[in-house]
mmCIF file of N, CA, C and O in Angstrom:
data_model
loop_
_atom_site.group_PDB
_atom_site.id
_atom_site.type_symbol
_atom_site.label_atom_id
_atom_site.label_comp_id
_atom_site.label_asym_id
_atom_site.label_seq_id
_atom_site.Cartn_x
_atom_site.Cartn_y
_atom_site.Cartn_z
ATOM 1 N N UNK S 1 11.039 59.464 26.709
ATOM 2 C CA UNK S 1 11.706 60.190 25.803
ATOM 3 C C UNK S 1 13.163 59.037 25.553
ATOM 4 O O UNK S 1 13.384 57.886 26.465
ATOM 5 N N UNK S 2 13.834 59.168 24.824
ATOM 6 C CA UNK S 2 15.199 59.051 24.328
ATOM 7 C C UNK S 2 16.757 59.236 24.125
ATOM 8 O O UNK S 2 16.764 60.364 24.415
ATOM 9 N N UNK S 3 17.389 58.652 24.541
ATOM 10 C CA UNK S 3 19.352 58.782 25.008
ATOM 11 C C UNK S 3 19.376 58.101 23.390
ATOM 12 O O UNK S 3 19.487 57.475 22.962
ATOM 13 N N UNK S 4 20.526 58.811 22.557
ATOM 14 C CA UNK S 4 20.881 58.661 21.527
ATOM 15 C C UNK S 4 21.791 57.813 21.523
ATOM 16 O O UNK S 4 22.505 57.615 22.671
ATOM 17 N N UNK S 5 22.850 56.588 20.698
ATOM 18 C CA UNK S 5 23.711 55.648 20.917
ATOM 19 C C UNK S 5 24.597 56.131 21.611
ATOM 20 O O UNK S 5 25.185 55.444 21.809
ATOM 21 N N UNK S 6 25.074 57.517 20.711
ATOM 22 C CA UNK S 6 26.863 58.174 21.263
ATOM 23 C C UNK S 6 26.673 58.522 22.860
ATOM 24 O O UNK S 6 26.957 58.879 23.490
ATOM 25 N N UNK S 7 24.646 58.909 23.064
ATOM 26 C CA UNK S 7 25.182 59.187 24.265
ATOM 27 C C UNK S 7 24.817 60.568 25.015
ATOM 28 O O UNK S 7 25.333 61.927 25.321
ATOM 29 N N UNK S 8 25.251 61.718 23.282
ATOM 30 C CA UNK S 8 25.408 63.018 23.156
ATOM 31 C C UNK S 8 23.832 64.056 22.589
ATOM 32 O O UNK S 8 23.823 64.642 23.097
ATOM 33 N N UNK S 9 23.055 63.261 22.567
ATOM 34 C CA UNK S 9 21.338 63.810 22.006
ATOM 35 C C UNK S 9 20.405 63.355 22.692
ATOM 36 O O UNK S 9 20.299 62.386 23.133
ATOM 37 N N UNK S 10 19.136 63.935 23.315
ATOM 38 C CA UNK S 10 18.406 63.931 24.158
ATOM 39 C C UNK S 10 16.882 63.226 23.219
ATOM 40 O O UNK S 10 17.620 64.530 22.423
ATOM 41 N N UNK S 11 15.838 62.836 22.838
ATOM 42 C CA UNK S 11 15.057 63.314 21.980
ATOM 43 C C UNK S 11 14.033 62.876 23.395
ATOM 44 O O UNK S 11 13.844 62.198 23.985
ATOM 45 N N UNK S 12 12.873 63.714 22.709
ATOM 46 C CA UNK S 12 12.014 63.608 23.795
ATOM 47 C C UNK S 12 10.051 63.916 22.850
ATOM 48 O O UNK S 12 10.342 64.948 22.138
ATOM 49 N N UNK S 13 8.599 63.428 23.068
ATOM 50 C CA UNK S 13 7.797 63.949 23.065
ATOM 51 C C UNK S 13 7.053 64.595 23.599
ATOM 52 O O UNK S 13 7.268 64.631 25.227
ATOM 53 N N UNK S 14 5.683 65.264 24.034
ATOM 54 C CA UNK S 14 5.071 66.462 24.470
ATOM 55 C C UNK S 14 4.026 66.266 24.582
ATOM 56 O O UNK S 14 2.940 65.418 23.357
ATOM 57 N N UNK S 15 3.254 66.562 25.119
ATOM 58 C CA UNK S 15 1.479 66.676 25.041
ATOM 59 C C UNK S 15 1.623 68.418 24.450
ATOM 60 O O UNK S 15 0.281 68.186 23.325
ATOM 61 N N UNK S 16 2.624 68.809 24.259
ATOM 62 C CA UNK S 16 1.995 69.523 23.097
ATOM 63 C C UNK S 16 2.015 69.274 21.390
ATOM 64 O O UNK S 16 2.303 70.359 20.224
ATOM 65 N N UNK S 17 2.220 67.824 21.670
ATOM 66 C CA UNK S 17 2.150 67.418 19.806
ATOM 67 C C UNK S 17 3.444 67.594 19.406
ATOM 68 O O UNK S 17 3.463 67.024 18.023
ATOM 69 N N UNK S 18 4.650 68.084 19.886
ATOM 70 C CA UNK S 18 5.945 67.619 19.126
ATOM 71 C C UNK S 18 6.914 67.397 19.618
ATOM 72 O O UNK S 18 6.900 66.431 20.867
ATOM 73 N N UNK S 19 8.262 66.845 19.493
ATOM 74 C CA UNK S 19 8.675 65.569 18.635
ATOM 75 C C UNK S 19 10.423 67.051 19.181
ATOM 76 O O UNK S 19 10.480 68.038 18.438
ATOM 77 N N UNK S 20 11.130 67.296 20.388
ATOM 78 C CA UNK S 20 12.032 67.786 20.231
ATOM 79 C C UNK S 20 13.610 67.144 20.689
ATOM 80 O O UNK S 20 13.654 66.169 21.687
ATOM 81 N N UNK S 21 14.934 67.584 20.375
ATOM 82 C CA UNK S 21 16.078 67.211 20.410
ATOM 83 C C UNK S 21 16.580 68.223 21.824
ATOM 84 O O UNK S 21 16.313 69.473 21.456
ATOM 85 N N UNK S 22 17.379 67.315 22.317
ATOM 86 C CA UNK S 22 17.953 68.256 23.563
ATOM 87 C C UNK S 22 19.288 68.194 23.328
ATOM 88 O O UNK S 22 19.377 66.955 22.915
ATOM 89 N N UNK S 23 20.273 68.742 23.911
ATOM 90 C CA UNK S 23 22.123 68.404 24.016
ATOM 91 C C UNK S 23 21.609 67.480 25.786
ATOM 92 O O UNK S 23 21.163 68.149 26.284
ATOM 93 N N UNK S 24 23.157 66.644 26.326
ATOM 94 C CA UNK S 24 22.760 66.513 27.470
ATOM 95 C C UNK S 24 22.652 66.733 28.757
ATOM 96 O O UNK S 24 22.785 66.976 30.116
ATOM 97 N N UNK S 25 22.774 68.095 28.120
ATOM 98 C CA UNK S 25 23.201 69.722 29.763
ATOM 99 C C UNK S 25 21.296 70.119 28.912
ATOM 100 O O UNK S 25 21.578 71.004 30.447
ATOM 101 N N UNK S 26 20.439 69.337 28.390
ATOM 102 C CA UNK S 26 18.740 69.746 28.633
ATOM 103 C C UNK S 26 19.287 71.610 27.797
ATOM 104 O O UNK S 26 18.080 71.940 28.183
ATOM 105 N N UNK S 27 19.987 71.229 26.723
ATOM 106 C CA UNK S 27 19.185 72.776 26.016
ATOM 107 C C UNK S 27 19.237 72.062 24.778
ATOM 108 O O UNK S 27 19.676 70.669 23.655
ATOM 109 N N UNK S 28 17.629 72.860 24.556
ATOM 110 C CA UNK S 28 17.152 72.728 23.293
ATOM 111 C C UNK S 28 18.164 72.445 21.933
ATOM 112 O O UNK S 28 19.407 73.266 21.365
ATOM 113 N N UNK S 29 18.339 71.524 20.453
ATOM 114 C CA UNK S 29 18.470 71.364 19.578
ATOM 115 C C UNK S 29 17.374 71.943 18.226
ATOM 116 O O UNK S 29 17.030 71.302 18.143
ATOM 117 N N UNK S 30 18.056 72.977 17.643
ATOM 118 C CA UNK S 30 16.729 73.077 16.665
ATOM 119 C C UNK S 30 16.020 73.758 17.141
ATOM 120 O O UNK S 30 15.837 73.709 18.272
ATOM 121 N N UNK S 31 14.765 74.023 16.578
ATOM 122 C CA UNK S 31 13.308 73.513 16.533
ATOM 123 C C UNK S 31 12.378 72.639 17.084
ATOM 124 O O UNK S 31 13.197 71.370 16.270
ATOM 125 N N UNK S 32 11.679 72.793 17.791
ATOM 126 C CA UNK S 32 10.728 70.835 17.443
ATOM 127 C C UNK S 32 9.808 70.628 15.735
ATOM 128 O O UNK S 32 10.573 71.338 15.705
ATOM 129 N N UNK S 33 10.226 68.977 16.338
ATOM 130 C CA UNK S 33 9.873 68.388 15.372
ATOM 131 C C UNK S 33 7.808 68.728 15.372
ATOM 132 O O UNK S 33 7.319 68.283 16.283
ATOM 133 N N UNK S 34 7.276 68.796 14.168
ATOM 134 C CA UNK S 34 5.995 69.233 14.460
ATOM 135 C C UNK S 34 5.137 68.598 12.757
ATOM 136 O O UNK S 34 6.298 68.437 11.777
ATOM 137 N N UNK S 35 4.276 68.019 13.179
ATOM 138 C CA UNK S 35 3.355 67.287 12.753
ATOM 139 C C UNK S 35 2.741 66.352 13.146
ATOM 140 O O UNK S 35 1.268 66.678 12.958
ATOM 141 N N UNK S 36 2.729 65.953 14.425
ATOM 142 C CA UNK S 36 1.585 64.965 15.037
ATOM 143 C C UNK S 36 0.242 66.417 15.411
ATOM 144 O O UNK S 36 0.642 67.262 16.175
ATOM 145 N N UNK S 37 -0.645 65.239 15.732
ATOM 146 C CA UNK S 37 -2.054 66.190 15.640
ATOM 147 C C UNK S 37 -2.087 66.036 16.944
ATOM 148 O O UNK S 37 -3.582 66.467 17.854
ATOM 149 N N UNK S 38 -1.722 65.328 18.333
ATOM 150 C CA UNK S 38 -2.286 64.295 19.021
ATOM 151 C C UNK S 38 -1.016 64.304 20.076
ATOM 152 O O UNK S 38 0.032 64.214 19.544
ATOM 153 N N UNK S 39 -0.999 63.987 21.103
ATOM 154 C CA UNK S 39 0.451 64.160 22.258
ATOM 155 C C UNK S 39 0.813 63.387 22.057
ATOM 156 O O UNK S 39 0.600 61.993 21.123
ATOM 157 N N UNK S 40 2.654 63.099 21.967
ATOM 158 C CA UNK S 40 3.494 62.222 21.408
ATOM 159 C C UNK S 40 3.129 61.078 22.673
ATOM 160 O O UNK S 40 3.854 62.532 23.220
ATOM 161 N N UNK S 41 3.107 60.157 21.700
ATOM 162 C CA UNK S 41 4.127 58.644 23.519
ATOM 163 C C UNK S 41 5.187 58.082 23.183
ATOM 164 O O UNK S 41 4.949 57.324 24.300
ATOM 165 N N UNK S 42 5.785 58.156 22.558
ATOM 166 C CA UNK S 42 6.551 57.069 22.324
ATOM 167 C C UNK S 42 7.558 57.852 21.011
ATOM 168 O O UNK S 42 7.587 58.391 19.929
ATOM 169 N N UNK S 43 8.865 58.440 21.211
ATOM 170 C CA UNK S 43 9.839 58.084 20.770
ATOM 171 C C UNK S 43 11.188 57.433 20.818
ATOM 172 O O UNK S 43 11.687 56.387 22.238
ATOM 173 N N UNK S 44 11.813 57.352 20.091
ATOM 174 C CA UNK S 44 13.932 56.774 19.961
ATOM 175 C C UNK S 44 14.361 56.613 19.087
ATOM 176 O O UNK S 44 13.918 57.578 17.824
ATOM 177 N N UNK S 45 15.587 57.166 18.550
ATOM 178 C CA UNK S 45 16.715 57.251 18.280
ATOM 179 C C UNK S 45 16.760 55.581 17.153
ATOM 180 O O UNK S 45 16.153 54.522 17.775
ATOM 181 N N UNK S 46 17.321 55.413 15.736
ATOM 182 C CA UNK S 46 17.809 54.841 14.637
ATOM 183 C C UNK S 46 18.604 54.094 15.409
ATOM 184 O O UNK S 46 19.763 55.324 16.536
ATOM 185 N N UNK S 47 19.390 53.186 15.577
ATOM 186 C CA UNK S 47 21.233 53.175 16.410
ATOM 187 C C UNK S 47 21.555 53.441 15.367
ATOM 188 O O UNK S 47 22.726 53.931 16.598
ATOM 189 N N UNK S 48 21.602 54.017 13.690
ATOM 190 C CA UNK S 48 22.665 55.432 13.919
ATOM 191 C C UNK S 48 22.878 56.822 14.153
ATOM 192 O O UNK S 48 23.385 57.758 13.348
ATOM 193 N N UNK S 49 21.954 57.839 14.612
ATOM 194 C CA UNK S 49 20.722 58.424 15.214
ATOM 195 C C UNK S 49 21.114 59.030 14.162
ATOM 196 O O UNK S 49 20.707 60.224 15.046
ATOM 197 N N UNK S 50 20.654 58.931 13.042
ATOM 198 C CA UNK S 50 20.204 59.801 12.264
ATOM 199 C C UNK S 50 18.893 59.627 12.050
ATOM 200 O O UNK S 50 18.583 60.785 10.479
ATOM 201 N N UNK S 51 18.128 59.090 12.913
ATOM 202 C CA UNK S 51 16.623 59.327 12.270
ATOM 203 C C UNK S 51 15.855 59.136 13.720
ATOM 204 O O UNK S 51 16.896 57.942 14.430
ATOM 205 N N UNK S 52 15.064 59.945 13.711
ATOM 206 C CA UNK S 52 13.745 59.471 15.237
ATOM 207 C C UNK S 52 12.616 59.288 14.454
ATOM 208 O O UNK S 52 12.110 59.417 14.229
ATOM 209 N N UNK S 53 11.917 58.162 15.376
ATOM 210 C CA UNK S 53 10.831 57.970 14.932
ATOM 211 C C UNK S 53 9.974 58.229 16.550
ATOM 212 O O UNK S 53 10.430 58.042 18.312
ATOM 213 N N UNK S 54 8.709 58.326 16.071
ATOM 214 C CA UNK S 54 7.878 58.760 17.131
ATOM 215 C C UNK S 54 6.208 58.420 16.787
ATOM 216 O O UNK S 54 5.460 57.845 15.942
ATOM 217 N N UNK S 55 5.892 58.338 17.875
ATOM 218 C CA UNK S 55 4.570 57.426 17.895
ATOM 219 C C UNK S 55 3.290 58.520 18.910
ATOM 220 O O UNK S 55 4.073 59.219 19.667
ATOM 221 N N UNK S 56 2.405 58.551 18.652
ATOM 222 C CA UNK S 56 1.030 59.518 19.498
ATOM 223 C C UNK S 56 0.050 59.182 18.798
ATOM 224 O O UNK S 56 -0.468 57.999 18.417
ATOM 225 N N UNK S 57 -1.147 59.851 20.094
ATOM 226 C CA UNK S 57 -2.725 59.759 20.274
ATOM 227 C C UNK S 57 -2.688 59.847 18.900
ATOM 228 O O UNK S 57 -4.814 59.593 18.414
ATOM 229 N N UNK S 58 -2.474 60.501 18.308
ATOM 230 C CA UNK S 58 -3.055 60.977 16.697
ATOM 231 C C UNK S 58 -3.233 59.193 16.125
ATOM 232 O O UNK S 58 -3.813 59.330 14.487
ATOM 233 N N UNK S 59 -2.709 58.423 16.014
ATOM 234 C CA UNK S 59 -2.946 56.984 15.737
ATOM 235 C C UNK S 59 -1.416 57.377 14.792
ATOM 236 O O UNK S 59 -2.251 56.356 13.567
ATOM 237 N N UNK S 60 -0.767 57.827 14.188
ATOM 238 C CA UNK S 60 0.415 57.595 13.805
ATOM 239 C C UNK S 60 2.057 57.102 14.753
ATOM 240 O O UNK S 60 1.871 58.038 14.724
ATOM 241 N N UNK S 61 2.826 56.787 13.392
ATOM 242 C CA UNK S 61 4.164 55.877 14.037
ATOM 243 C C UNK S 61 4.736 57.455 12.444
ATOM 244 O O UNK S 61 4.249 57.724 11.573
ATOM 245 N N UNK S 62 4.961 59.070 13.097
ATOM 246 C CA UNK S 62 6.377 59.593 11.709
ATOM 247 C C UNK S 62 7.820 59.107 12.294
ATOM 248 O O UNK S 62 8.529 58.776 13.593
ATOM 249 N N UNK S 63 8.307 59.545 10.925
ATOM 250 C CA UNK S 63 9.739 59.184 11.199
ATOM 251 C C UNK S 63 10.286 60.493 9.851
ATOM 252 O O UNK S 63 9.742 61.055 9.173
ATOM 253 N N UNK S 64 11.264 61.107 11.394
ATOM 254 C CA UNK S 64 12.103 61.759 11.008
ATOM 255 C C UNK S 64 13.180 62.377 10.749
ATOM 256 O O UNK S 64 13.878 61.682 11.363
ATOM 257 N N UNK S 65 14.124 62.667 10.262
ATOM 258 C CA UNK S 65 14.979 63.318 10.004
ATOM 259 C C UNK S 65 15.906 64.034 11.144
ATOM 260 O O UNK S 65 14.750 64.446 11.135
ATOM 261 N N UNK S 66 16.536 63.392 11.929
ATOM 262 C CA UNK S 66 16.692 63.570 13.107
ATOM 263 C C UNK S 66 18.443 65.387 13.078
ATOM 264 O O UNK S 66 18.075 65.816 13.875
ATOM 265 N N UNK S 67 18.814 65.450 12.022
ATOM 266 C CA UNK S 67 18.640 66.649 11.554
ATOM 267 C C UNK S 67 18.165 67.709 11.584
ATOM 268 O O UNK S 67 18.667 68.704 11.617
ATOM 269 N N UNK S 68 17.616 67.703 10.180
ATOM 270 C CA UNK S 68 16.038 69.181 10.023
ATOM 271 C C UNK S 68 15.236 68.714 10.816
ATOM 272 O O UNK S 68 14.258 69.820 9.964
ATOM 273 N N UNK S 69 14.547 68.314 11.082
ATOM 274 C CA UNK S 69 13.649 67.728 12.226
ATOM 275 C C UNK S 69 12.847 67.316 10.825
ATOM 276 O O UNK S 69 11.048 67.748 10.714
ATOM 277 N N UNK S 70 12.818 67.003 9.616
ATOM 278 C CA UNK S 70 12.154 67.251 7.656
ATOM 279 C C UNK S 70 10.839 65.622 8.658
ATOM 280 O O UNK S 70 11.746 64.991 8.334
ATOM 281 N N UNK S 71 9.342 64.886 8.239
ATOM 282 C CA UNK S 71 9.790 64.040 8.973
ATOM 283 C C UNK S 71 9.425 63.063 7.243
ATOM 284 O O UNK S 71 8.898 63.780 5.921
ATOM 285 N N UNK S 72 9.570 61.947 7.376
ATOM 286 C CA UNK S 72 9.617 61.274 5.647
ATOM 287 C C UNK S 72 8.885 60.628 5.611
ATOM 288 O O UNK S 72 8.550 60.341 4.129
ATOM 289 N N UNK S 73 8.393 60.117 7.093
ATOM 290 C CA UNK S 73 7.241 59.180 6.812
ATOM 291 C C UNK S 73 6.595 59.204 7.695
ATOM 292 O O UNK S 73 7.337 59.894 8.654
ATOM 293 N N UNK S 74 4.926 59.140 7.232
ATOM 294 C CA UNK S 74 3.652 58.707 8.351
ATOM 295 C C UNK S 74 3.108 58.016 7.894
ATOM 296 O O UNK S 74 3.387 57.382 7.091
ATOM 297 N N UNK S 75 2.242 56.958 9.053
ATOM 298 C CA UNK S 75 2.576 55.274 8.940
ATOM 299 C C UNK S 75 1.644 55.208 10.008
ATOM 300 O O UNK S 75 1.782 55.956 11.264
ATOM 301 N N UNK S 76 -0.086 54.759 9.949
ATOM 302 C CA UNK S 76 -0.914 55.313 10.313
ATOM 303 C C UNK S 76 -1.702 53.540 11.046
ATOM 304 O O UNK S 76 -0.725 52.620 10.505
ATOM 305 N N UNK S 77 -1.835 53.791 12.932
ATOM 306 C CA UNK S 77 -1.899 52.623 12.878
ATOM 307 C C UNK S 77 -3.199 51.283 12.363
ATOM 308 O O UNK S 77 -3.415 50.356 13.077
ATOM 309 N N UNK S 78 -4.105 52.797 12.135
ATOM 310 C CA UNK S 78 -5.005 51.955 11.610
ATOM 311 C C UNK S 78 -5.295 51.416 10.774
ATOM 312 O O UNK S 78 -5.447 51.814 9.065
ATOM 313 N N UNK S 79 -4.860 49.875 10.444
ATOM 314 C CA UNK S 79 -4.693 48.752 9.683
ATOM 315 C C UNK S 79 -5.185 48.204 8.579
ATOM 316 O O UNK S 79 -5.814 47.705 8.166
ATOM 317 N N UNK S 80 -6.958 48.525 9.099
ATOM 318 C CA UNK S 80 -8.389 48.442 8.814
ATOM 319 C C UNK S 80 -8.828 50.009 8.122
ATOM 320 O O UNK S 80 -9.977 48.855 8.015
ATOM 321 N N UNK S 81 -8.235 50.993 8.006
ATOM 322 C CA UNK S 81 -9.566 51.724 7.618
ATOM 323 C C UNK S 81 -10.563 52.104 6.618
ATOM 324 O O UNK S 81 -9.810 51.366 5.279
ATOM 325 N N UNK S 82 -11.020 51.847 7.091
ATOM 326 C CA UNK S 82 -12.265 52.130 5.445
ATOM 327 C C UNK S 82 -12.840 50.238 5.217
ATOM 328 O O UNK S 82 -14.381 50.891 4.643
ATOM 329 N N UNK S 83 -12.475 49.280 6.291
ATOM 330 C CA UNK S 83 -12.959 48.117 5.479
ATOM 331 C C UNK S 83 -14.384 47.545 5.974
ATOM 332 O O UNK S 83 -14.422 47.989 7.520
ATOM 333 N N UNK S 84 -15.135 47.702 5.255
ATOM 334 C CA UNK S 84 -16.384 48.072 5.872
ATOM 335 C C UNK S 84 -16.285 46.128 6.344
ATOM 336 O O UNK S 84 -16.953 45.023 5.170
ATOM 337 N N UNK S 85 -17.151 45.480 7.432
ATOM 338 C CA UNK S 85 -17.181 44.475 8.020
ATOM 339 C C UNK S 85 -18.720 44.172 7.909
ATOM 340 O O UNK S 85 -19.091 43.696 8.975
ATOM 341 N N UNK S 86 -19.795 44.786 7.697
ATOM 342 C CA UNK S 86 -20.862 45.098 7.699
ATOM 343 C C UNK S 86 -20.882 43.474 6.916
ATOM 344 O O UNK S 86 -21.464 43.652 6.576
ATOM 345 N N UNK S 87 -22.320 42.724 8.242
ATOM 346 C CA UNK S 87 -22.476 41.750 7.394
ATOM 347 C C UNK S 87 -22.152 41.066 7.814
ATOM 348 O O UNK S 87 -22.750 39.348 6.865
ATOM 349 N N UNK S 88 -20.309 40.713 7.327
ATOM 350 C CA UNK S 88 -19.392 39.571 7.448
ATOM 351 C C UNK S 88 -19.930 38.619 8.633
ATOM 352 O O UNK S 88 -19.932 39.053 9.461
ATOM 353 N N UNK S 89 -19.637 37.020 7.959
ATOM 354 C CA UNK S 89 -20.569 36.332 9.245
ATOM 355 C C UNK S 89 -19.235 34.946 9.540
ATOM 356 O O UNK S 89 -18.379 35.906 9.067
ATOM 357 N N UNK S 90 -19.424 35.345 10.500
ATOM 358 C CA UNK S 90 -18.146 33.983 11.056
ATOM 359 C C UNK S 90 -16.937 34.211 11.358
ATOM 360 O O UNK S 90 -16.085 34.132 11.999
ATOM 361 N N UNK S 91 -17.136 36.164 11.934
ATOM 362 C CA UNK S 91 -16.520 37.364 13.259
ATOM 363 C C UNK S 91 -16.534 36.093 14.015
ATOM 364 O O UNK S 91 -17.822 36.417 14.547
ATOM 365 N N UNK S 92 -15.946 36.740 15.060
ATOM 366 C CA UNK S 92 -16.771 35.484 17.241
ATOM 367 C C UNK S 92 -16.874 37.769 17.002
ATOM 368 O O UNK S 92 -16.191 38.728 16.668
ATOM 369 N N UNK S 93 -17.391 37.507 17.775
ATOM 370 C CA UNK S 93 -17.508 39.383 18.773
ATOM 371 C C UNK S 93 -16.363 39.926 18.823
ATOM 372 O O UNK S 93 -16.191 41.299 19.118
ATOM 373 N N UNK S 94 -15.410 39.422 19.900
ATOM 374 C CA UNK S 94 -13.973 40.130 20.259
ATOM 375 C C UNK S 94 -13.359 39.890 18.631
ATOM 376 O O UNK S 94 -12.127 41.220 17.869
ATOM 377 N N UNK S 95 -12.848 39.372 17.911
ATOM 378 C CA UNK S 95 -12.602 40.268 16.616
ATOM 379 C C UNK S 95 -12.608 40.489 15.825
ATOM 380 O O UNK S 95 -12.352 42.291 15.488
ATOM 381 N N UNK S 96 -14.119 40.662 15.907
ATOM 382 C CA UNK S 96 -15.555 41.772 15.308
ATOM 383 C C UNK S 96 -14.437 43.207 15.813
ATOM 384 O O UNK S 96 -14.591 44.715 15.192
ATOM 385 N N UNK S 97 -14.705 43.536 17.129
ATOM 386 C CA UNK S 97 -14.534 44.400 18.054
ATOM 387 C C UNK S 97 -12.980 45.486 17.372
ATOM 388 O O UNK S 97 -12.573 45.536 17.535
ATOM 389 N N UNK S 98 -11.487 44.103 17.649
ATOM 390 C CA UNK S 98 -10.976 44.137 17.706
ATOM 391 C C UNK S 98 -10.190 44.931 15.704
ATOM 392 O O UNK S 98 -9.599 45.726 16.082
ATOM 393 N N UNK S 99 -11.202 43.892 14.725
ATOM 394 C CA UNK S 99 -11.065 45.147 13.835
ATOM 395 C C UNK S 99 -12.444 46.637 13.558
ATOM 396 O O UNK S 99 -11.165 47.707 13.053
ATOM 397 N N UNK S 100 -12.825 47.143 14.193
ATOM 398 C CA UNK S 100 -12.914 48.043 14.372
ATOM 399 C C UNK S 100 -12.832 49.005 15.338
ATOM 400 O O UNK S 100 -12.123 50.102 14.488
ATOM 401 N N UNK S 101 -11.417 48.285 16.361
ATOM 402 C CA UNK S 101 -10.003 48.745 17.244
ATOM 403 C C UNK S 101 -9.204 49.538 16.471
ATOM 404 O O UNK S 101 -8.770 50.947 15.664
ATOM 405 N N UNK S 102 -8.797 48.669 14.606
ATOM 406 C CA UNK S 102 -8.053 49.051 13.862
ATOM 407 C C UNK S 102 -8.391 49.811 11.995
ATOM 408 O O UNK S 102 -7.943 49.763 11.296
ATOM 409 N N UNK S 103 -10.152 50.299 12.851
ATOM 410 C CA UNK S 103 -10.274 51.089 12.137
ATOM 411 C C UNK S 103 -11.291 50.771 10.635
ATOM 412 O O UNK S 103 -12.728 51.783 9.875
ATOM 413 N N UNK S 104 -12.123 49.502 10.956
ATOM 414 C CA UNK S 104 -13.420 48.476 10.117
ATOM 415 C C UNK S 104 -14.426 49.953 10.703
ATOM 416 O O UNK S 104 -14.421 50.021 11.826
ATOM 417 N N UNK S 105 -15.119 49.599 9.450
ATOM 418 C CA UNK S 105 -16.780 50.211 10.127
ATOM 419 C C UNK S 105 -17.603 48.582 10.163
ATOM 420 O O UNK S 105 -16.985 47.787 9.004
ATOM 421 N N UNK S 106 -18.604 49.091 10.918
ATOM 422 C CA UNK S 106 -19.452 47.772 11.503
ATOM 423 C C UNK S 106 -20.764 49.006 11.213
ATOM 424 O O UNK S 106 -21.128 48.994 12.036
ATOM 425 N N UNK S 107 -22.392 48.946 10.399
ATOM 426 C CA UNK S 107 -22.489 49.457 10.384
ATOM 427 C C UNK S 107 -24.237 49.483 11.305
ATOM 428 O O UNK S 107 -24.701 47.740 10.432
#
């Protein structure tokens, strides 16, 4: 969880796949932000408090409007999704493993 820069709000991520806003007294503000498909493991406010960023075990980062809860953007961690490295020569085993972790295909 994280405090907003003005210290008036708290954002939390949860294993129920939601991002939630709270006031400093622990009262919820608005409805949970819904969109992640797995546990939310990290959250933060933008410096101006207008945006919230969250990351999840679903391998995405989401940017939210802190007022409306609307998801503005989804970014995938899988930088190499669909990249086929089958038969590629010159890669060390460590490089091949790293590429596969980032979504590359190696048949």
